[in-house]
GROMACS .gro file of C-alpha atoms in nm:
model
  197
    1MET     CA    1  -4.024   8.073  13.468
    2PHE     CA    2  -3.769   8.217  13.735
    3GLY     CA    3  -3.563   8.085  14.025
    4CYS     CA    4  -3.391   8.253  14.301
    5LEU     CA    5  -3.093   8.117  14.495
    6VAL     CA    6  -2.929   8.224  14.835
    7ALA     CA    7  -2.625   8.037  14.945
    8GLY     CA    8  -2.702   7.790  15.225
    9ARG     CA    9  -3.072   7.800  15.151
   10LEU     CA   10  -3.314   7.596  14.932
   11VAL     CA   11  -3.378   7.716  14.563
   12GLN     CA   12  -3.695   7.907  14.528
   13ALA     CA   13  -3.855   7.811  14.195
   14ALA     CA   14  -4.219   7.951  14.253
   15PRO     CA   15  -4.236   8.324  14.279
   16GLN     CA   16  -4.543   8.498  14.376
   17GLN     CA   17  -4.703   8.649  14.069
   18VAL     CA   18  -4.824   8.995  14.180
   19ALA     CA   19  -4.934   9.112  13.833
   20GLU     CA   20  -4.928   8.960  13.470
   21ASP     CA   21  -4.563   9.078  13.417
   22LYS     CA   22  -4.427   9.103  13.775
   23PHE     CA   23  -4.310   8.827  14.007
   24VAL     CA   24  -4.167   8.855  14.372
   25PHE     CA   25  -3.953   8.621  14.584
   26ASP     CA   26  -3.944   8.668  14.964
   27LEU     CA   27  -3.602   8.671  15.131
   28PRO     CA   28  -3.653   8.607  15.504
   29ASP     CA   29  -3.365   8.704  15.742
   30TYR     CA   30  -3.228   8.925  15.455
   31GLU     CA   31  -2.981   9.100  15.677
   32ASN     CA   32  -2.782   8.779  15.679
   33ILE     CA   33  -2.769   8.755  15.300
   34ASN     CA   34  -2.471   8.889  15.095
   35HIS     CA   35  -2.554   8.762  14.741
   36VAL     CA   36  -2.851   8.637  14.552
   37VAL     CA   37  -2.871   8.451  14.218
   38VAL     CA   38  -3.179   8.513  13.996
   39PHE     CA   39  -3.208   8.281  13.699
   40MET     CA   40  -3.451   8.155  13.438
   41LEU     CA   41  -3.566   7.797  13.490
   42GLY     CA   42  -3.533   7.721  13.120
   43THR     CA   43  -3.898   7.611  13.081
   44ILE     CA   44  -4.051   7.926  12.952
   45PRO     CA   45  -3.834   8.177  12.762
   46PHE     CA   46  -3.918   8.544  12.745
   47PRO     CA   47  -4.119   8.654  12.447
   48ASP     CA   48  -3.928   8.804  12.173
   49GLY     CA   49  -3.789   9.145  12.253
   50MET     CA   50  -3.855   9.116  12.617
   51GLY     CA   51  -3.642   9.059  12.939
   52GLY     CA   52  -3.660   9.092  13.313
   53SER     CA   53  -3.542   9.377  13.532
   54VAL     CA   54  -3.442   9.257  13.877
   55TYR     CA   55  -3.514   9.463  14.192
   56PHE     CA   56  -3.428   9.429  14.547
   57CYS     CA   57  -3.680   9.557  14.804
   58TYR     CA   58  -3.627   9.594  15.172
   59PRO     CA   59  -3.820   9.768  15.447
   60ASP     CA   60  -3.660  10.106  15.568
   61GLN     CA   61  -3.676  10.201  15.928
   62SER     CA   62  -4.026  10.332  15.899
   63GLY     CA   63  -4.145   9.996  15.747
   64MET     CA   64  -4.171  10.155  15.384
   65ALA     CA   65  -4.066   9.958  15.086
   66VAL     CA   66  -3.733  10.075  14.929
   67TRP     CA   67  -3.675   9.921  14.584
   68GLN     CA   68  -3.342   9.930  14.407
   69LEU     CA   69  -3.261   9.809  14.038
   70LEU     CA   70  -2.998   9.524  14.057
   71GLY     CA   71  -2.977   9.441  13.684
   72PHE     CA   72  -3.170   9.215  13.447
   73VAL     CA   73  -3.200   8.862  13.296
   74THR     CA   74  -3.291   8.790  12.939
   75ASN     CA   75  -3.291   8.484  12.709
   76GLU     CA   76  -2.915   8.558  12.616
   77LYS     CA   77  -2.826   8.617  12.977
   78PRO     CA   78  -3.052   8.369  13.170
   79SER     CA   79  -2.884   8.420  13.510
   80ALA     CA   80  -2.703   8.688  13.722
   81ILE     CA   81  -2.555   8.706  14.074
   82PHE     CA   82  -2.606   9.032  14.275
   83LYS     CA   83  -2.443   9.156  14.592
   84ILE     CA   84  -2.709   9.285  14.812
   85SER     CA   85  -2.521   9.322  15.139
   86GLY     CA   86  -2.436   9.681  15.085
   87LEU     CA   87  -2.779   9.797  14.959
   88LYS     CA   88  -2.955   9.794  15.286
   89SER     CA   89  -2.892  10.153  15.360
   90GLY     CA   90  -2.899  10.305  15.012
   91LYS     CA   91  -3.163  10.514  14.843
   92GLY     CA   92  -3.450  10.363  14.640
   93SER     CA   93  -3.496  10.415  14.271
   94GLN     CA   94  -3.788  10.421  14.024
   95HIS     CA   95  -3.954  10.091  13.984
   96PRO     CA   96  -4.258   9.920  13.844
   97PHE     CA   97  -4.382   9.785  14.185
   98GLY     CA   98  -4.490  10.131  14.315
   99ALA     CA   99  -4.869  10.095  14.294
  100MET     CA  100  -4.873   9.745  14.447
  101ASN     CA  101  -4.922   9.727  14.824
  102LEU     CA  102  -4.690   9.427  14.875
  103PRO     CA  103  -4.683   9.323  15.250
  104GLN     CA  104  -4.366   9.429  15.429
  105THR     CA  105  -4.233   9.238  15.724
  106PRO     CA  106  -3.925   9.399  15.904
  107THR     CA  107  -3.710   9.088  15.862
  108VAL     CA  108  -3.820   8.998  15.505
  109ALA     CA  109  -3.699   9.156  15.177
  110GLN     CA  110  -3.801   9.080  14.831
  111ILE     CA  111  -3.652   9.020  14.480
  112GLY     CA  112  -3.881   9.155  14.227
  113ILE     CA  113  -3.869   9.078  13.861
  114SER     CA  114  -4.056   9.294  13.601
  115VAL     CA  115  -4.098   9.163  13.246
  116GLU     CA  116  -4.017   9.466  13.026
  117LEU     CA  117  -3.914   9.554  12.660
  118LEU     CA  118  -3.537   9.505  12.604
  119GLU     CA  119  -3.512   9.868  12.506
  120ASN     CA  120  -3.625   9.972  12.836
  121LEU     CA  121  -3.382   9.741  13.009
  122ALA     CA  122  -3.100   9.896  12.814
  123GLN     CA  123  -3.187  10.238  12.936
  124GLN     CA  124  -3.208  10.153  13.312
  125THR     CA  125  -2.909  10.200  13.538
  126PRO     CA  126  -2.863   9.944  13.825
  127VAL     CA  127  -2.729  10.029  14.160
  128ALA     CA  128  -2.349  10.021  14.114
  129SER     CA  129  -2.282   9.836  14.430
  130ALA     CA  130  -2.506   9.540  14.332
  131ALA     CA  131  -2.254   9.433  14.074
  132VAL     CA  132  -2.041   9.133  14.186
  133SER     CA  133  -1.670   9.192  14.187
  134SER     CA  134  -1.504   9.034  13.899
  135VAL     CA  135  -1.193   8.958  14.131
  136ASP     CA  136  -1.240   8.636  14.304
  137SER     CA  137  -1.221   8.609  14.679
  138PHE     CA  138  -0.887   8.427  14.666
  139THR     CA  139  -0.727   8.707  14.456
  140GLU     CA  140  -0.877   8.967  14.682
  141PHE     CA  141  -0.748   8.791  14.984
  142THR     CA  142  -0.401   8.752  14.837
  143GLN     CA  143  -0.379   9.113  14.738
  144LYS     CA  144  -0.483   9.220  15.097
  145MET     CA  145  -0.234   8.982  15.246
  146LEU     CA  146   0.045   9.121  15.033
  147ASP     CA  147  -0.048   9.477  15.133
  148ASN     CA  148  -0.073   9.376  15.504
  149PHE     CA  149   0.267   9.202  15.485
  150TYR     CA  150   0.448   9.489  15.309
  151ASN     CA  151   0.304   9.748  15.539
  152PHE     CA  152   0.395   9.537  15.847
  153ALA     CA  153   0.752   9.474  15.721
  154SER     CA  154   0.801   9.844  15.627
  155SER     CA  155   0.706   9.960  15.970
  156PHE     CA  156   1.024   9.806  16.103
  157ALA     CA  157   1.246   9.978  15.848
  158VAL     CA  158   1.551  10.152  15.990
  159THR     CA  159   1.845  10.323  15.829
  160GLN     CA  160   2.195  10.170  15.855
  161ALA     CA  161   2.278  10.441  16.104
  162GLN     CA  162   1.991  10.328  16.323
  163MET     CA  163   2.071   9.963  16.323
  164THR     CA  164   2.229   9.807  16.635
  165PRO     CA  165   2.474   9.521  16.551
  166ASN     CA  166   2.330   9.191  16.676
  167PRO     CA  167   2.493   8.875  16.549
  168SER     CA  168   2.203   8.658  16.622
  169GLU     CA  169   1.954   8.856  16.385
  170ALA     CA  170   1.942   8.865  16.021
  171PHE     CA  171   1.855   9.184  15.833
  172ILE     CA  172   1.663   9.206  15.508
  173PRO     CA  173   1.708   9.528  15.319
  174ALA     CA  174   1.356   9.709  15.264
  175ASN     CA  175   1.422   9.735  14.896
  176VAL     CA  176   1.435   9.354  14.856
  177VAL     CA  177   1.090   9.335  15.028
  178LEU     CA  178   0.957   9.592  14.795
  179LYS     CA  179   1.103   9.437  14.488
  180TRP     CA  180   0.924   9.097  14.592
  181TYR     CA  181   0.608   9.270  14.664
  182GLU     CA  182   0.604   9.450  14.321
  183ASN     CA  183   0.690   9.119  14.142
  184PHE     CA  184   0.434   8.916  14.325
  185GLN     CA  185   0.165   9.181  14.247
  186ARG     CA  186   0.254   9.184  13.876
  187ARG     CA  187   0.236   8.796  13.854
  188LEU     CA  188  -0.085   8.788  14.032
  189THR     CA  189  -0.237   9.044  13.799
  190GLN     CA  190  -0.109   8.850  13.499
  191ASN     CA  191  -0.221   8.504  13.622
  192PRO     CA  192  -0.404   8.467  13.963
  193LEU     CA  193  -0.321   8.096  13.956
  194PHE     CA  194   0.059   8.140  13.879
  195TRP     CA  195   0.153   7.995  14.218
  196GLU     CA  196   0.021   7.650  14.113
  197THR     CA  197   0.296   7.583  13.861
   0.00000   0.00000   0.00000
C-alpha cells in the first residue's frame, strides 16, 4: 500500500505492519538523510474517509523513541516529501505508536504511517520544519549569491573624499550595484528562470 524513498537508496515498498492500521519503514544511517518521500503505491487506496498520518521516529540520546508528525498522505494527495534533517534534535509529539515496543537501534530511524479518519488528520499539526521549502535550490542559491555579492561589493565602498586617484582602476558607484541588486531580486521573484530568455 505504501512506499518510502530516500535519495540514493532503493525504494522501500514493503513496510513492516506493526498493527492493523500502522506501518513502519526502517531508515538505516538516518543521520545522513535530508529528505524522505512517502507515497501510496497505487495498488490499494485508503477506505473512504481515511488517510495516513506520517511520523518520523528517531532514538534520542538515551535510546528512547522520539516521534514527530511530518504530515499525511490521502487518496487525493498520494505522495509527500518531508525534510527530516532538522528534526533530529526536536521534541516529540503525540503519536499513535506509543504503546508499541518497536525496536530502536542507535543508527536506525523509522517512518511510521497510521491509518486514521480524515477528520483526525485535519486536526493534527505537523512539525513546521518538516515541510519542504517551496523555493527550489537554484533560486535559493541565486538569492544567497546575490546577497553575498552585494555585501562583498558594499564592504569596499568609499566616499569620493576617501578615493585615491589611480588611472589604472575603474570605479563603480555603490548606488549602481544596489540598483542592479534590487532589479535582479525583483526579476528573480517574478520569474526564477528569467535569465534563460
